[in-house]
Coordinates of N, CA and C in Angstrom, one line a residue:
M458 N -15.0 -51.4 45.7 CA -13.8 -51.1 45.3 C -14.1 -49.9 44.6
A459 N -12.0 -49.1 45.0 CA -12.2 -48.4 44.6 C -11.3 -48.1 43.5
P460 N -10.9 -47.7 42.6 CA -10.0 -47.9 41.4 C -8.7 -48.0 41.6
A461 N -7.6 -49.4 40.7 CA -6.2 -49.2 41.9 C -5.4 -48.2 41.6
S462 N -6.0 -46.4 40.9 CA -5.6 -45.7 40.5 C -5.6 -44.8 42.2
T463 N -7.3 -45.3 42.2 CA -6.6 -44.1 43.8 C -6.5 -45.6 45.0
L464 N -6.0 -46.3 45.2 CA -6.0 -47.7 45.7 C -4.0 -46.9 46.3
D465 N -3.6 -46.7 45.6 CA -1.9 -46.7 45.4 C -1.6 -45.4 46.2
R466 N -2.6 -44.4 46.3 CA -2.2 -43.5 46.8 C -2.7 -43.0 48.3
D467 N -2.0 -42.0 48.6 CA -3.0 -40.9 50.0 C -3.5 -39.8 49.7
I468 N -4.9 -40.3 50.3 CA -4.9 -39.2 49.4 C -5.6 -38.1 50.0
L469 N -6.0 -37.1 49.7 CA -7.3 -35.8 50.9 C -8.6 -36.8 51.6
P470 N -8.7 -36.3 52.1 CA -10.4 -36.6 52.5 C -11.3 -35.8 51.2
D471 N -12.5 -36.0 51.0 CA -13.0 -35.6 49.7 C -14.7 -34.4 50.7
N472 N -14.0 -33.3 51.5 CA -15.3 -33.0 51.7 C -15.6 -31.6 51.4
I473 N -14.3 -31.3 50.6 CA -13.5 -29.7 50.4 C -12.7 -30.4 48.8
K474 N -13.5 -29.4 47.5 CA -13.3 -30.1 46.5 C -12.5 -28.4 45.6
P475 N -11.0 -27.8 45.4 CA -10.3 -26.7 45.4 C -10.8 -26.3 44.3
V476 N -11.2 -25.1 43.7 CA -11.6 -24.7 42.1 C -10.8 -23.7 42.0
N477 N -10.0 -22.6 42.4 CA -8.6 -21.8 42.1 C -7.8 -21.7 43.2
Y478 N -6.8 -21.4 43.6 CA -5.9 -21.3 44.1 C -5.2 -19.5 43.7
D479 N -5.4 -18.5 44.4 CA -4.6 -16.7 44.2 C -3.9 -16.9 46.0
I480 N -2.6 -17.0 46.0 CA -1.4 -17.2 46.3 C -0.6 -15.7 46.5
S481 N 0.0 -15.5 47.6 CA 0.7 -13.5 47.7 C 1.8 -14.1 48.8
L482 N 2.8 -14.2 48.2 CA 4.1 -14.3 49.5 C 5.1 -13.4 50.1
Y483 N 5.2 -12.7 51.2 CA 5.5 -11.3 51.2 C 7.1 -11.2 52.0
D484 N 7.2 -10.0 52.7 CA 8.2 -10.6 53.4 C 9.2 -11.6 53.6
L485 N 10.1 -11.6 52.8 CA 10.8 -12.9 51.8 C 12.0 -12.3 52.6
E486 N 12.2 -13.5 53.3 CA 14.2 -12.8 54.3 C 14.5 -13.8 53.4
L487 N 15.4 -13.4 52.3 CA 16.9 -14.2 51.5 C 18.4 -13.7 52.5
G488 N 18.4 -14.7 53.3 CA 19.2 -14.6 54.5 C 18.9 -14.8 55.5
G489 N 19.3 -15.5 56.7 CA 19.2 -15.6 57.4 C 17.8 -16.4 57.8
A490 N 17.0 -16.5 58.5 CA 16.5 -17.2 58.3 C 15.8 -18.1 57.4
F491 N 16.0 -17.1 56.3 CA 15.0 -17.7 54.7 C 13.6 -17.4 54.5
S492 N 13.3 -17.0 55.6 CA 11.7 -17.0 56.0 C 11.1 -16.2 55.0
Y493 N 9.1 -16.6 54.9 CA 8.8 -15.6 54.5 C 7.3 -16.3 55.0
H494 N 6.6 -15.0 54.8 CA 4.5 -15.1 55.2 C 3.9 -15.1 53.6
G495 N 3.3 -15.3 53.6 CA 2.3 -15.9 52.7 C 0.3 -16.1 53.0
T496 N -0.1 -15.1 52.2 CA -1.6 -15.6 52.0 C -2.1 -16.7 51.0
V497 N -2.9 -17.9 51.1 CA -3.4 -18.3 50.1 C -5.0 -18.2 50.3
S498 N -5.4 -18.0 48.8 CA -7.1 -17.5 49.2 C -7.9 -19.0 48.1
I499 N -8.7 -19.8 48.2 CA -8.6 -20.8 47.5 C -10.5 -20.9 47.3
L500 N -10.5 -20.1 46.3 CA -11.8 -20.8 45.8 C -12.5 -22.1 45.8
S501 N -13.5 -22.6 46.8 CA -13.9 -24.7 46.6 C -15.2 -24.5 46.9
K502 N -15.6 -25.6 46.6 CA -16.5 -26.2 47.0 C -16.5 -27.7 48.2
I503 N -17.4 -26.8 49.2 CA -17.6 -27.8 50.3 C -18.8 -28.8 49.6
I504 N -18.1 -30.1 50.0 CA -19.4 -31.5 49.4 C -19.5 -31.7 50.4
K505 N -19.0 -32.1 51.8 CA -19.5 -32.8 52.4 C -19.4 -31.9 53.7
S506 N -20.9 -31.7 54.9 CA -20.2 -30.9 56.3 C -19.2 -31.4 56.9
S507 N -18.1 -30.6 57.2 CA -17.6 -31.7 58.6 C -16.9 -30.1 59.3
K508 N -16.1 -30.4 59.9 CA -16.0 -29.4 61.4 C -14.0 -29.4 60.3
E509 N -13.7 -29.8 59.8 CA -12.4 -30.1 59.6 C -12.0 -29.9 58.1
I510 N -10.6 -29.5 58.1 CA -10.5 -29.6 56.4 C -8.9 -29.5 56.5
T511 N -8.1 -30.8 55.4 CA -7.1 -32.0 55.3 C -6.8 -30.8 54.5
L512 N -5.4 -30.3 54.5 CA -4.7 -30.0 53.3 C -3.2 -30.6 53.5
N513 N -2.8 -30.6 52.3 CA -0.9 -30.5 52.0 C -1.1 -29.7 52.0
A514 N 0.3 -29.8 53.7 CA 0.7 -28.6 54.3 C 2.8 -29.3 54.9
H515 N 3.7 -29.0 53.5 CA 4.6 -29.2 53.9 C 5.7 -28.2 54.7
Q516 N 6.1 -28.4 55.4 CA 7.4 -27.2 56.3 C 6.7 -25.9 56.3
L517 N 5.3 -25.5 56.7 CA 4.3 -24.8 56.8 C 3.7 -24.3 58.5
K518 N 3.9 -23.2 58.6 CA 3.4 -22.5 60.1 C 2.1 -22.2 59.5
I519 N 0.7 -22.3 59.7 CA -0.3 -22.1 59.7 C -0.7 -20.6 60.7
H520 N -0.8 -19.9 60.5 CA -1.0 -18.9 61.4 C -3.0 -18.7 62.0
S521 N -3.5 -18.3 61.1 CA -4.8 -18.5 60.9 C -5.9 -19.1 59.6
A522 N -7.0 -19.6 59.6 CA -7.3 -19.6 58.6 C -9.0 -19.3 58.5
E523 N -9.6 -18.9 57.6 CA -10.8 -18.4 57.7 C -11.8 -18.8 56.6
I524 N -13.0 -19.5 56.5 CA -13.9 -19.6 55.4 C -15.0 -19.0 55.4
T525 N -15.3 -17.7 54.1 CA -16.6 -17.6 53.8 C -17.2 -17.8 53.3
F526 N -18.8 -17.8 53.0 CA -19.9 -18.9 51.9 C -20.2 -16.9 52.1
E527 N -21.3 -17.6 50.7 CA -22.2 -16.7 50.4 C -23.8 -17.2 50.5
H528 N -24.4 -16.7 51.0 CA -25.9 -17.9 51.4 C -27.2 -16.1 51.1
T529 N -28.0 -16.4 50.0 CA -28.7 -15.1 49.9 C -28.5 -13.7 49.9
K530 N -26.6 -13.7 49.5 CA -26.9 -11.9 49.6 C -26.1 -11.5 50.8
T531 N -25.9 -12.7 51.7 CA -25.8 -12.2 53.3 C -24.2 -13.5 53.2
Q532 N -23.6 -12.9 53.6 CA -21.8 -13.2 54.1 C -21.8 -14.5 55.2
Q533 N -21.8 -15.7 55.5 CA -21.4 -16.3 57.3 C -20.0 -16.8 56.5
S534 N -19.2 -16.1 57.6 CA -17.8 -17.1 58.4 C -17.4 -17.4 59.7
F535 N -16.5 -18.8 59.2 CA -16.2 -19.1 59.8 C -14.4 -19.1 60.5
K536 N -13.9 -18.5 61.9 CA -12.7 -19.1 61.9 C -12.1 -19.9 62.5
S537 N -10.8 -20.9 61.8 CA -10.1 -21.6 62.3 C -9.9 -21.6 64.1
T538 N -10.3 -23.2 65.4 CA -9.5 -22.4 66.4 C -8.7 -23.4 66.9
S539 N -8.5 -24.2 65.8 CA -7.1 -24.8 65.8 C -6.6 -25.8 64.3
V540 N -5.4 -25.4 64.5 CA -4.2 -26.1 63.5 C -3.4 -27.6 63.9
S541 N -3.8 -29.0 63.9 CA -3.0 -29.8 63.1 C -2.2 -30.3 62.4
Y542 N -0.8 -30.9 62.5 CA 0.5 -30.9 61.7 C 0.0 -32.5 61.5
D543 N 0.5 -33.5 60.6 CA 0.6 -34.9 61.0 C 2.2 -34.7 59.8
A544 N 3.7 -34.6 60.7 CA 4.2 -34.2 59.5 C 4.7 -35.1 58.4
P545 N 5.3 -36.3 58.8 CA 4.9 -37.5 58.0 C 4.2 -37.4 56.8
R546 N 3.6 -37.1 56.4 CA 2.4 -37.4 55.6 C 1.9 -36.1 54.7
Q547 N 2.6 -35.2 55.7 CA 3.0 -33.5 54.8 C 1.6 -33.6 54.9
R548 N 1.1 -33.1 55.9 CA -0.7 -32.7 56.2 C -0.7 -32.0 57.3
A549 N -1.5 -30.9 57.2 CA -2.2 -30.1 58.2 C -4.1 -29.9 58.4
T550 N -4.5 -30.1 59.2 CA -5.6 -30.6 59.3 C -6.4 -29.2 60.2
I551 N -7.2 -28.3 60.3 CA -7.7 -27.2 60.3 C -9.1 -27.4 61.0
S552 N -9.5 -26.7 62.2 CA -10.6 -27.2 62.2 C -11.4 -26.4 62.6
F553 N -12.1 -25.8 62.7 CA -13.3 -25.2 63.3 C -14.9 -25.5 64.7
P554 N -15.8 -24.1 65.0 CA -16.1 -24.4 65.4 C -17.6 -25.4 65.7
E555 N -17.7 -24.9 64.2 CA -19.1 -25.7 63.5 C -18.5 -26.4 62.7
D556 N -19.8 -27.0 62.6 CA -19.8 -27.8 61.2 C -20.0 -27.0 60.3
L557 N -19.1 -27.1 58.8 CA -19.7 -26.4 57.8 C -20.5 -26.6 56.6
P558 N -21.0 -25.8 56.4 CA -22.4 -26.1 55.2 C -21.7 -26.1 54.0
V559 N -22.4 -27.6 53.1 CA -22.2 -28.1 52.4 C -22.2 -26.7 51.1
S560 N -21.4 -26.3 50.5 CA -21.4 -24.7 49.6 C -20.8 -25.0 47.9
D561 N -21.8 -24.4 46.8 CA -20.8 -24.2 45.7 C -19.9 -23.3 45.8
K562 N -20.6 -22.5 46.7 CA -18.9 -21.4 46.7 C -18.7 -20.4 48.0
A563 N -17.2 -21.4 48.2 CA -16.5 -20.9 49.5 C -15.2 -19.9 49.4
L564 N -14.9 -19.5 49.7 CA -13.5 -18.9 50.0 C -12.3 -19.1 51.3
F565 N -11.5 -19.7 51.2 CA -10.8 -20.6 51.9 C -9.7 -19.4 52.1
V566 N -9.1 -18.8 53.2 CA -8.0 -17.8 53.5 C -7.1 -18.0 54.3
I567 N -5.8 -18.7 53.9 CA -5.1 -19.0 55.1 C -3.4 -18.2 54.9
K568 N -3.4 -17.9 56.4 CA -2.1 -17.2 56.8 C -1.5 -17.8 57.2
F569 N 0.2 -18.1 56.5 CA 1.2 -19.5 56.8 C 2.6 -18.5 57.1
E570 N 3.7 -19.1 58.1 CA 4.8 -18.8 57.4 C 5.6 -19.9 56.7
G571 N 6.7 -19.6 55.8 CA 7.5 -21.2 55.6 C 9.1 -20.6 55.4
T572 N 9.5 -21.5 54.9 CA 11.4 -21.4 54.8 C 11.3 -21.4 53.6
I573 N 12.0 -20.6 52.9 CA 12.4 -20.8 51.0 C 13.6 -22.0 51.7
N574 N 13.4 -22.8 50.5 CA 14.5 -24.5 50.5 C 14.5 -24.7 49.0
H575 N 15.5 -25.9 48.7 CA 15.7 -26.8 48.1 C 14.3 -27.6 47.2
D576 N 13.2 -28.3 48.1 CA 12.5 -29.1 48.3 C 11.2 -28.5 47.5
M577 N 11.4 -27.0 47.4 CA 10.2 -27.2 46.3 C 8.7 -28.0 47.3
A578 N 8.3 -27.9 48.4 CA 7.6 -27.5 49.6 C 6.3 -26.7 49.7
G579 N 5.8 -27.6 50.5 CA 4.5 -25.9 50.1 C 3.0 -26.7 50.8
F580 N 1.7 -26.0 49.9 CA 0.3 -26.5 49.4 C 0.4 -27.3 48.9

């Protein structure tokens, strides 16, 4: 049985563990649509092989996602094939064409668009 602290929370799947986030925001429109574009690079560990990665994403539109692995001095990259949104749970699920390999070092790069608001929402 899971500890009580995890039973009362809606937690993300445990197939990936983020280690470090590097985020850039650009093309800020301060007026009109109040939109912006961004790129987040997430250094991660892939704990379990899967074709999907689910992350918290509120009021964001994901344009592209790619994950890169280093294996014995060679790189292997996977580009996302689709993104589905679960607005009530404030999540996005990014799908890949094949299972991502288990890895201690994976770089997950997401390009997205959002709206400047008072909700302090995003990833």
